[in-house]
PDB file of C-alpha atoms in Angstrom:
ATOM      1  CA  ARG S   1       0.000   0.000   0.000  1.00 48.00           C
ATOM      2  CA  GLY S   2       2.929   2.314   0.675  1.00 50.00           C
ATOM      3  CA  TRP S   3       3.805   2.835  -2.979  1.00 52.00           C
ATOM      4  CA  PHE S   4       0.126   3.440  -3.849  1.00 49.00           C
ATOM      5  CA  TYR S   5      -0.224   6.244  -1.314  1.00 51.00           C
ATOM      6  CA  THR S   6       3.113   7.691  -2.415  1.00 53.00           C
ATOM      7  CA  LEU S   7       1.986   7.796  -6.048  1.00 48.00           C
ATOM      8  CA  HIS S   8      -1.344   9.276  -5.002  1.00 53.00           C
ATOM      9  CA  ALA S   9       0.442  12.008  -3.048  1.00 55.00           C
ATOM     10  CA  ILE S  10       2.733  12.800  -5.984  1.00 54.00           C
ATOM     11  CA  GLY S  11      -0.276  12.877  -8.318  1.00 56.00           C
ATOM     12  CA  SER S  12      -2.032  15.337  -6.025  1.00 55.00           C
ATOM     13  CA  MET S  13       1.035  17.577  -5.982  1.00 56.00           C
ATOM     14  CA  VAL S  14       1.259  17.546  -9.788  1.00 58.00           C
ATOM     15  CA  MET S  15      -2.470  18.239 -10.166  1.00 64.00           C
ATOM     16  CA  ASN S  16      -2.194  21.266  -7.918  1.00 71.00           C
ATOM     17  CA  SER S  17       0.855  22.795  -9.661  1.00 73.00           C
ATOM     18  CA  PRO S  18       2.263  23.216 -13.184  1.00 74.00           C
ATOM     19  CA  ALA S  19       3.686  19.983 -14.567  1.00 70.00           C
ATOM     20  CA  TYR S  20       6.623  21.902 -16.082  1.00 73.00           C
ATOM     21  CA  LYS S  21       8.034  25.416 -16.126  1.00 78.00           C
ATOM     22  CA  ASN S  22       9.486  25.672 -19.633  1.00 80.00           C
ATOM     23  CA  VAL S  23       8.759  24.085 -22.995  1.00 79.00           C
ATOM     24  CA  VAL S  24      11.052  23.962 -26.013  1.00 79.00           C
ATOM     25  CA  SER S  25       9.046  23.260 -29.167  1.00 78.00           C
ATOM     26  CA  ASN S  26      10.801  22.127 -32.343  1.00 80.00           C
ATOM     27  CA  GLY S  27      10.278  23.900 -35.647  1.00 84.00           C
ATOM     28  CA  LEU S  28      10.076  22.204 -39.038  1.00 85.00           C
ATOM     29  CA  VAL S  29      13.074  20.568 -40.707  1.00 84.00           C
ATOM     30  CA  LEU S  30      13.069  21.725 -44.333  1.00 87.00           C
ATOM     31  CA  ASP S  31      15.281  20.708 -47.230  1.00 83.00           C
ATOM     32  CA  LYS S  32      18.112  23.020 -48.290  1.00 86.00           C
ATOM     33  CA  GLU S  33      15.776  24.773 -50.745  1.00 85.00           C
ATOM     34  CA  GLY S  34      13.353  25.626 -47.942  1.00 87.00           C
ATOM     35  CA  ARG S  35      10.695  23.073 -48.882  1.00 88.00           C
ATOM     36  CA  LYS S  36       9.003  20.883 -46.289  1.00 87.00           C
ATOM     37  CA  MET S  37      10.405  17.353 -46.350  1.00 86.00           C
ATOM     38  CA  SER S  38       7.990  14.711 -47.586  1.00 82.00           C
ATOM     39  CA  LYS S  39       7.957  11.308 -49.259  1.00 80.00           C
ATOM     40  CA  ARG S  40       5.938  12.774 -52.142  1.00 82.00           C
ATOM     41  CA  LEU S  41       8.674  15.255 -53.017  1.00 83.00           C
ATOM     42  CA  GLY S  42      11.392  12.669 -52.383  1.00 83.00           C
ATOM     43  CA  ASN S  43      13.419  15.127 -50.332  1.00 84.00           C
ATOM     44  CA  ALA S  44      13.132  13.422 -46.933  1.00 86.00           C
ATOM     45  CA  VAL S  45      16.359  12.417 -45.186  1.00 86.00           C
ATOM     46  CA  ASP S  46      16.650   9.149 -43.271  1.00 88.00           C
ATOM     47  CA  PRO S  47      17.823  10.210 -39.787  1.00 86.00           C
ATOM     48  CA  PHE S  48      19.163   6.757 -38.920  1.00 91.00           C
ATOM     49  CA  LYS S  49      21.352   6.567 -42.021  1.00 92.00           C
ATOM     50  CA  THR S  50      22.544  10.094 -41.316  1.00 90.00           C
ATOM     51  CA  MET S  51      23.532   9.192 -37.755  1.00 92.00           C
ATOM     52  CA  ASP S  52      25.236   6.014 -38.950  1.00 92.00           C
ATOM     53  CA  THR S  53      27.305   8.117 -41.346  1.00 93.00           C
ATOM     54  CA  PHE S  54      28.145  11.160 -39.250  1.00 93.00           C
ATOM     55  CA  GLY S  55      27.253  10.241 -35.664  1.00 93.00           C
ATOM     56  CA  ALA S  56      24.474  11.543 -33.447  1.00 94.00           C
ATOM     57  CA  ASP S  57      26.600  14.306 -31.934  1.00 95.00           C
ATOM     58  CA  ALA S  58      27.592  15.845 -35.277  1.00 95.00           C
ATOM     59  CA  LEU S  59      23.952  15.785 -36.401  1.00 94.00           C
ATOM     60  CA  ARG S  60      22.731  17.331 -33.155  1.00 93.00           C
ATOM     61  CA  TRP S  61      25.479  19.981 -33.131  1.00 96.00           C
ATOM     62  CA  TYR S  62      24.717  20.916 -36.746  1.00 94.00           C
ATOM     63  CA  MET S  63      21.005  21.336 -36.043  1.00 92.00           C
ATOM     64  CA  VAL S  64      21.447  23.242 -32.770  1.00 93.00           C
ATOM     65  CA  SER S  65      24.233  25.559 -33.957  1.00 94.00           C
ATOM     66  CA  ASN S  66      22.462  26.501 -37.200  1.00 90.00           C
ATOM     67  CA  ALA S  67      19.092  27.581 -35.824  1.00 87.00           C
ATOM     68  CA  GLN S  68      17.228  27.802 -32.543  1.00 87.00           C
ATOM     69  CA  PRO S  69      15.248  24.553 -32.000  1.00 84.00           C
ATOM     70  CA  TRP S  70      11.910  26.376 -32.374  1.00 86.00           C
ATOM     71  CA  ASP S  71      12.888  27.938 -35.719  1.00 89.00           C
ATOM     72  CA  ASN S  72      12.542  26.158 -39.057  1.00 88.00           C
ATOM     73  CA  LEU S  73      15.846  24.637 -40.209  1.00 87.00           C
ATOM     74  CA  ARG S  74      17.056  24.298 -43.783  1.00 89.00           C
ATOM     75  CA  PHE S  75      18.755  20.920 -43.630  1.00 87.00           C
ATOM     76  CA  ASP S  76      21.857  20.372 -45.753  1.00 90.00           C
ATOM     77  CA  ILE S  77      23.772  17.100 -45.408  1.00 90.00           C
ATOM     78  CA  GLU S  78      26.984  18.878 -46.386  1.00 92.00           C
ATOM     79  CA  GLY S  79      26.637  21.060 -43.314  1.00 92.00           C
ATOM     80  CA  ILE S  80      26.886  18.019 -41.033  1.00 94.00           C
ATOM     81  CA  ALA S  81      30.050  16.904 -42.815  1.00 94.00           C
ATOM     82  CA  GLU S  82      31.504  20.383 -42.243  1.00 95.00           C
ATOM     83  CA  VAL S  83      30.615  20.291 -38.531  1.00 95.00           C
ATOM     84  CA  GLN S  84      32.158  16.838 -38.199  1.00 95.00           C
ATOM     85  CA  ARG S  85      35.347  17.920 -39.952  1.00 95.00           C
ATOM     86  CA  LYS S  86      35.703  21.486 -38.737  1.00 95.00           C
ATOM     87  CA  PHE S  87      34.439  21.529 -35.149  1.00 97.00           C
ATOM     88  CA  PHE S  88      34.781  17.949 -33.917  1.00 97.00           C
ATOM     89  CA  GLY S  89      37.847  17.332 -36.071  1.00 96.00           C
ATOM     90  CA  THR S  90      39.593  20.427 -34.704  1.00 97.00           C
ATOM     91  CA  LEU S  91      38.672  19.629 -31.105  1.00 97.00           C
ATOM     92  CA  HIS S  92      39.856  16.040 -31.539  1.00 96.00           C
ATOM     93  CA  ASN S  93      43.135  17.138 -33.142  1.00 96.00           C
ATOM     94  CA  THR S  94      43.705  19.601 -30.303  1.00 96.00           C
ATOM     95  CA  TYR S  95      43.237  16.820 -27.775  1.00 96.00           C
ATOM     96  CA  ASN S  96      45.540  14.514 -29.776  1.00 95.00           C
ATOM     97  CA  PHE S  97      48.216  17.226 -29.819  1.00 93.00           C
ATOM     98  CA  PHE S  98      47.918  17.570 -26.054  1.00 93.00           C
ATOM     99  CA  ALA S  99      47.845  13.800 -25.426  1.00 91.00           C
ATOM    100  CA  LEU S 100      50.897  13.120 -27.600  1.00 90.00           C
ATOM    101  CA  TYR S 101      53.229  15.554 -25.862  1.00 85.00           C
ATOM    102  CA  ALA S 102      51.658  15.114 -22.426  1.00 81.00           C
ATOM    103  CA  ASN S 103      52.348  11.357 -22.581  1.00 75.00           C
ATOM    104  CA  ILE S 104      55.899  11.898 -23.815  1.00 60.00           C
ATOM    105  CA  ASP S 105      56.656  14.207 -20.913  1.00 65.00           C
ATOM    106  CA  GLY S 106      54.600  12.340 -18.320  1.00 69.00           C
ATOM    107  CA  PHE S 107      52.373  15.325 -17.570  1.00 74.00           C
ATOM    108  CA  ARG S 108      49.860  14.972 -14.741  1.00 75.00           C
ATOM    109  CA  PRO S 109      47.390  17.686 -13.699  1.00 73.00           C
ATOM    110  CA  LYS S 110      48.536  19.404 -10.523  1.00 69.00           C
ATOM    111  CA  SER S 111      47.357  22.193  -8.297  1.00 62.00           C
ATOM    112  CA  LYS S 112      47.241  25.537 -10.053  1.00 68.00           C
ATOM    113  CA  LYS S 113      50.070  28.020  -9.802  1.00 70.00           C
ATOM    114  CA  GLU S 114      50.054  31.710 -10.580  1.00 76.00           C
ATOM    115  CA  VAL S 115      49.683  32.208 -14.341  1.00 78.00           C
ATOM    116  CA  THR S 116      52.391  34.523 -15.679  1.00 83.00           C
ATOM    117  CA  ASN S 117      52.613  33.769 -19.419  1.00 89.00           C
ATOM    118  CA  GLU S 118      50.551  36.290 -21.388  1.00 93.00           C
ATOM    119  CA  LEU S 119      49.176  33.676 -23.817  1.00 94.00           C
ATOM    120  CA  ASP S 120      48.032  31.542 -20.870  1.00 94.00           C
ATOM    121  CA  ARG S 121      46.429  34.525 -19.164  1.00 95.00           C
ATOM    122  CA  TRP S 122      44.646  35.438 -22.390  1.00 96.00           C
ATOM    123  CA  ILE S 123      43.195  32.009 -23.218  1.00 96.00           C
ATOM    124  CA  LEU S 124      42.094  31.481 -19.601  1.00 96.00           C
ATOM    125  CA  SER S 125      40.450  34.901 -19.700  1.00 96.00           C
ATOM    126  CA  GLU S 126      38.636  33.895 -22.897  1.00 97.00           C
ATOM    127  CA  LEU S 127      37.736  30.516 -21.373  1.00 97.00           C
ATOM    128  CA  ASN S 128      36.128  32.046 -18.309  1.00 97.00           C
ATOM    129  CA  SER S 129      34.257  34.562 -20.454  1.00 97.00           C
ATOM    130  CA  LEU S 130      33.010  31.591 -22.483  1.00 98.00           C
ATOM    131  CA  ILE S 131      31.933  29.664 -19.382  1.00 97.00           C
ATOM    132  CA  ASN S 132      29.921  32.658 -18.196  1.00 97.00           C
ATOM    133  CA  GLU S 133      28.331  33.189 -21.632  1.00 97.00           C
ATOM    134  CA  VAL S 134      27.436  29.499 -22.078  1.00 97.00           C
ATOM    135  CA  ASP S 135      26.039  29.223 -18.551  1.00 97.00           C
ATOM    136  CA  VAL S 136      23.740  32.180 -19.192  1.00 96.00           C
ATOM    137  CA  ALA S 137      22.732  30.837 -22.618  1.00 95.00           C
ATOM    138  CA  TYR S 138      21.821  27.394 -21.291  1.00 95.00           C
ATOM    139  CA  SER S 139      19.906  28.969 -18.398  1.00 93.00           C
ATOM    140  CA  ASP S 140      17.956  31.092 -20.893  1.00 92.00           C
ATOM    141  CA  TYR S 141      17.196  28.019 -23.054  1.00 91.00           C
ATOM    142  CA  GLU S 142      19.332  29.402 -25.883  1.00 93.00           C
ATOM    143  CA  PRO S 143      21.455  26.398 -26.943  1.00 93.00           C
ATOM    144  CA  THR S 144      22.257  27.921 -30.336  1.00 95.00           C
ATOM    145  CA  ARG S 145      23.999  30.862 -28.711  1.00 96.00           C
ATOM    146  CA  ALA S 146      25.938  28.465 -26.489  1.00 96.00           C
ATOM    147  CA  ALA S 147      26.990  26.208 -29.379  1.00 97.00           C
ATOM    148  CA  ARG S 148      28.189  29.104 -31.522  1.00 97.00           C
ATOM    149  CA  ALA S 149      30.212  30.595 -28.671  1.00 97.00           C
ATOM    150  CA  ILE S 150      31.855  27.227 -27.932  1.00 98.00           C
ATOM    151  CA  GLN S 151      32.603  26.688 -31.610  1.00 97.00           C
ATOM    152  CA  HIS S 152      34.195  30.132 -32.010  1.00 97.00           C
ATOM    153  CA  PHE S 153      36.368  29.636 -28.935  1.00 97.00           C
ATOM    154  CA  THR S 154      37.525  26.183 -30.057  1.00 97.00           C
ATOM    155  CA  LEU S 155      38.320  27.084 -33.665  1.00 96.00           C
ATOM    156  CA  GLU S 156      39.536  30.661 -33.502  1.00 94.00           C
ATOM    157  CA  ASN S 157      40.990  31.098 -30.025  1.00 96.00           C
ATOM    158  CA  LEU S 158      42.145  27.702 -28.784  1.00 97.00           C
ATOM    159  CA  SER S 159      43.275  25.909 -31.962  1.00 95.00           C
ATOM    160  CA  ASN S 160      44.160  28.613 -34.472  1.00 92.00           C
ATOM    161  CA  TRP S 161      45.729  31.015 -31.989  1.00 94.00           C
ATOM    162  CA  TYR S 162      46.720  29.579 -28.613  1.00 96.00           C
ATOM    163  CA  VAL S 163      47.991  26.151 -29.695  1.00 95.00           C
ATOM    164  CA  ARG S 164      49.751  27.483 -32.783  1.00 93.00           C
ATOM    165  CA  LEU S 165      51.534  30.231 -30.885  1.00 93.00           C
ATOM    166  CA  SER S 166      52.412  27.885 -27.993  1.00 91.00           C
ATOM    167  CA  ARG S 167      53.810  24.974 -30.020  1.00 90.00           C
ATOM    168  CA  ARG S 168      57.438  25.721 -29.195  1.00 89.00           C
ATOM    169  CA  ARG S 169      56.564  25.723 -25.506  1.00 88.00           C
ATOM    170  CA  PHE S 170      55.217  22.167 -25.825  1.00 86.00           C
ATOM    171  CA  TRP S 171      58.210  21.098 -27.914  1.00 85.00           C
ATOM    172  CA  LYS S 172      60.847  22.264 -25.427  1.00 77.00           C
ATOM    173  CA  GLU S 173      63.236  19.511 -24.402  1.00 73.00           C
ATOM    174  CA  ASP S 174      63.404  20.628 -20.780  1.00 71.00           C
ATOM    175  CA  ALA S 175      60.168  20.242 -18.833  1.00 65.00           C
ATOM    176  CA  GLY S 176      60.449  23.607 -17.108  1.00 73.00           C
ATOM    177  CA  ASP S 177      57.778  25.756 -15.488  1.00 83.00           C
ATOM    178  CA  ASP S 178      56.765  27.399 -18.778  1.00 85.00           C
ATOM    179  CA  LYS S 179      56.196  24.045 -20.478  1.00 87.00           C
ATOM    180  CA  THR S 180      54.224  22.743 -17.500  1.00 87.00           C
ATOM    181  CA  ALA S 181      52.118  25.919 -17.501  1.00 89.00           C
ATOM    182  CA  ALA S 182      51.278  25.406 -21.184  1.00 91.00           C
ATOM    183  CA  PHE S 183      50.180  21.808 -20.525  1.00 91.00           C
ATOM    184  CA  SER S 184      48.107  22.835 -17.509  1.00 92.00           C
ATOM    185  CA  THR S 185      46.406  25.633 -19.421  1.00 94.00           C
ATOM    186  CA  LEU S 186      45.519  23.459 -22.403  1.00 95.00           C
ATOM    187  CA  TYR S 187      44.298  20.693 -20.073  1.00 94.00           C
ATOM    188  CA  GLU S 188      41.994  23.147 -18.271  1.00 95.00           C
ATOM    189  CA  CYS S 189      40.573  24.362 -21.588  1.00 96.00           C
ATOM    190  CA  LEU S 190      39.911  20.827 -22.865  1.00 97.00           C
ATOM    191  CA  GLU S 191      38.369  19.666 -19.600  1.00 96.00           C
ATOM    192  CA  SER S 192      36.057  22.697 -19.465  1.00 97.00           C
ATOM    193  CA  LEU S 193      35.060  22.227 -23.099  1.00 98.00           C
ATOM    194  CA  SER S 194      34.154  18.587 -22.499  1.00 97.00           C
ATOM    195  CA  ILE S 195      31.639  19.727 -19.878  1.00 97.00           C
ATOM    196  CA  LEU S 196      30.349  22.719 -21.846  1.00 98.00           C
ATOM    197  CA  ILE S 197      29.524  20.637 -24.939  1.00 97.00           C
ATOM    198  CA  ALA S 198      27.946  17.761 -22.971  1.00 96.00           C
ATOM    199  CA  PRO S 199      24.299  18.971 -23.202  1.00 95.00           C
ATOM    200  CA  ILE S 200      24.556  19.073 -27.019  1.00 95.00           C
ATOM    201  CA  ALA S 201      27.184  16.429 -27.769  1.00 96.00           C
ATOM    202  CA  PRO S 202      26.891  13.932 -24.883  1.00 96.00           C
ATOM    203  CA  PHE S 203      28.765  11.036 -26.477  1.00 96.00           C
ATOM    204  CA  TYR S 204      31.888  12.853 -27.656  1.00 97.00           C
ATOM    205  CA  ALA S 205      31.932  14.883 -24.434  1.00 97.00           C
ATOM    206  CA  GLU S 206      31.971  11.654 -22.425  1.00 96.00           C
ATOM    207  CA  GLN S 207      34.842  10.222 -24.462  1.00 95.00           C
ATOM    208  CA  LEU S 208      36.902  13.398 -24.210  1.00 96.00           C
ATOM    209  CA  PHE S 209      36.316  13.682 -20.460  1.00 95.00           C
ATOM    210  CA  ARG S 210      37.306  10.056 -19.867  1.00 94.00           C
ATOM    211  CA  ASP S 211      40.420  10.447 -22.005  1.00 93.00           C
ATOM    212  CA  LEU S 212      41.431  13.394 -19.820  1.00 93.00           C
ATOM    213  CA  HIS S 213      40.845  11.331 -16.645  1.00 90.00           C
ATOM    214  CA  PRO S 214      42.341   7.899 -17.451  1.00 85.00           C
ATOM    215  CA  GLU S 215      43.198   7.286 -13.814  1.00 82.00           C
ATOM    216  CA  SER S 216      39.590   7.775 -12.615  1.00 79.00           C
ATOM    217  CA  ALA S 217      37.633   4.588 -13.284  1.00 77.00           C
ATOM    218  CA  GLY S 218      33.982   5.357 -13.929  1.00 80.00           C
ATOM    219  CA  ALA S 219      34.539   9.094 -14.352  1.00 86.00           C
ATOM    220  CA  SER S 220      31.700  10.662 -16.327  1.00 94.00           C
ATOM    221  CA  VAL S 221      31.273  14.145 -17.723  1.00 94.00           C
ATOM    222  CA  HIS S 222      27.563  13.921 -16.897  1.00 94.00           C
ATOM    223  CA  MET S 223      28.379  13.611 -13.203  1.00 93.00           C
ATOM    224  CA  ALA S 224      30.862  16.492 -13.215  1.00 93.00           C
ATOM    225  CA  ASP S 225      29.992  19.901 -11.790  1.00 94.00           C
ATOM    226  CA  PHE S 226      29.351  22.573 -14.390  1.00 95.00           C
ATOM    227  CA  PRO S 227      32.361  24.937 -14.369  1.00 94.00           C
ATOM    228  CA  LYS S 228      31.951  28.261 -12.630  1.00 94.00           C
ATOM    229  CA  ALA S 229      33.339  31.335 -14.342  1.00 94.00           C
ATOM    230  CA  GLN S 230      36.225  32.903 -12.445  1.00 93.00           C
ATOM    231  CA  LEU S 231      35.505  36.503 -13.293  1.00 91.00           C
ATOM    232  CA  ASN S 232      38.685  37.666 -11.533  1.00 92.00           C
ATOM    233  CA  VAL S 233      40.628  35.855 -14.286  1.00 93.00           C
ATOM    234  CA  VAL S 234      38.825  37.749 -17.072  1.00 93.00           C
ATOM    235  CA  ASP S 235      41.049  40.511 -18.479  1.00 92.00           C
ATOM    236  CA  GLU S 236      38.969  42.480 -20.969  1.00 94.00           C
ATOM    237  CA  GLU S 237      41.843  44.776 -21.939  1.00 95.00           C
ATOM    238  CA  LEU S 238      44.057  41.771 -22.764  1.00 93.00           C
ATOM    239  CA  GLN S 239      41.244  40.165 -24.750  1.00 93.00           C
ATOM    240  CA  TRP S 240      40.786  43.397 -26.717  1.00 95.00           C
ATOM    241  CA  ARG S 241      44.501  43.579 -27.536  1.00 94.00           C
ATOM    242  CA  MET S 242      44.498  39.961 -28.713  1.00 92.00           C
ATOM    243  CA  ARG S 243      41.441  40.545 -30.892  1.00 92.00           C
ATOM    244  CA  ARG S 244      43.289  43.449 -32.522  1.00 94.00           C
ATOM    245  CA  ALA S 245      46.324  41.222 -33.120  1.00 92.00           C
ATOM    246  CA  GLN S 246      44.094  38.500 -34.618  1.00 88.00           C
ATOM    247  CA  LYS S 247      42.389  41.035 -36.889  1.00 92.00           C
ATOM    248  CA  ILE S 248      45.695  42.470 -38.111  1.00 93.00           C
ATOM    249  CA  THR S 249      47.055  38.964 -38.741  1.00 90.00           C
ATOM    250  CA  SER S 250      43.921  37.989 -40.654  1.00 88.00           C
ATOM    251  CA  LEU S 251      44.099  41.121 -42.845  1.00 92.00           C
ATOM    252  CA  THR S 252      47.804  40.536 -43.518  1.00 90.00           C
ATOM    253  CA  LEU S 253      47.209  36.922 -44.541  1.00 86.00           C
ATOM    254  CA  GLY S 254      44.367  38.084 -46.784  1.00 88.00           C
ATOM    255  CA  LEU S 255      46.670  40.561 -48.550  1.00 89.00           C
ATOM    256  CA  ARG S 256      49.390  37.929 -48.978  1.00 90.00           C
ATOM    257  CA  LYS S 257      46.870  35.532 -50.487  1.00 85.00           C
ATOM    258  CA  LYS S 258      45.587  38.232 -52.837  1.00 86.00           C
ATOM    259  CA  GLU S 259      49.114  39.034 -54.010  1.00 85.00           C
ATOM    260  CA  ARG S 260      50.008  35.306 -54.109  1.00 85.00           C
ATOM    261  CA  ILE S 261      52.809  35.701 -51.584  1.00 88.00           C
ATOM    262  CA  ARG S 262      53.461  32.433 -49.750  1.00 84.00           C
ATOM    263  CA  VAL S 263      53.290  32.502 -45.966  1.00 75.00           C
ATOM    264  CA  ARG S 264      56.334  30.243 -45.675  1.00 71.00           C
TER     265      ARG S 264
END
C-alpha cells in the first residue's frame, strides 16, 4: 500500500501545480531549398542513415548551432560533414596534440600556480568569459547561442591562436615551469570544453572527459559539476589587444593571399 499512497500524493502535488516550467518546441526541418520534407517530393532524409554516417553528436550539433530549435531549419547534409570535420575534427586534433606531448613528458594535472605567461592569461580569460556566456545561454534556453560561442572559442581562439603560438613551448626539451604551464592551461581548456559541450554532444563529451581522466575509473562528464566562471581571471583589456592582433594577422594573410605571396 505504501507505494500506492506515495503515487497518489505525488499525483495530487502535480495536479495542484504546473507539470513543467518551460517548454522547447521544435520547428520544421526543411530541405536546403526551404521546402518541407515529404515522401511525395522525395526530399526526406533518413535520420538513422545520417547518424550512422556522421554520428548523433555531429547531427545534433549541426542542427542546434544553425538555428534555434523552435525555428525552421534548412537541412543540408553537407553542413553536417563540415561540422564533423571542422568543429569535432579540430577539437579532436587539439586533444591529440595535447595527449601526444603530455604522454611523452609524463604530464599529470597538478594544483594551479600563478599564471604569468601572457598567452596563458589570455586564453584562460577567454575561457572564463566563455563559461559565463554558455552558462547564461543554457539557463535562458538558448542552446544555439551556447553552441556558436563554444565553436568560435575552439576554432579561432584555442586551436588557431593559442595552440599554434604555444607549439614551441610544448616542444621544449626541458620540462620547465613554462612548459608545465602550457600543458596545464591546455588541459583546463579541454576539460572545461568537455563539460560545456555535454548537453549538445553527450557522447563525444563523455569520451573526451574520460580520455582526460584515465586514472579515474567510472569518471563521467555527466556527473561532473558545471564549471563556474572565475571573473577575476577575465582581463577584458588583454582580450581586446588579442582581438586586434588576430584582426591584423587575418588582414595581412588576406593581402598575402591576394598578391600570391606564400606565408612560408
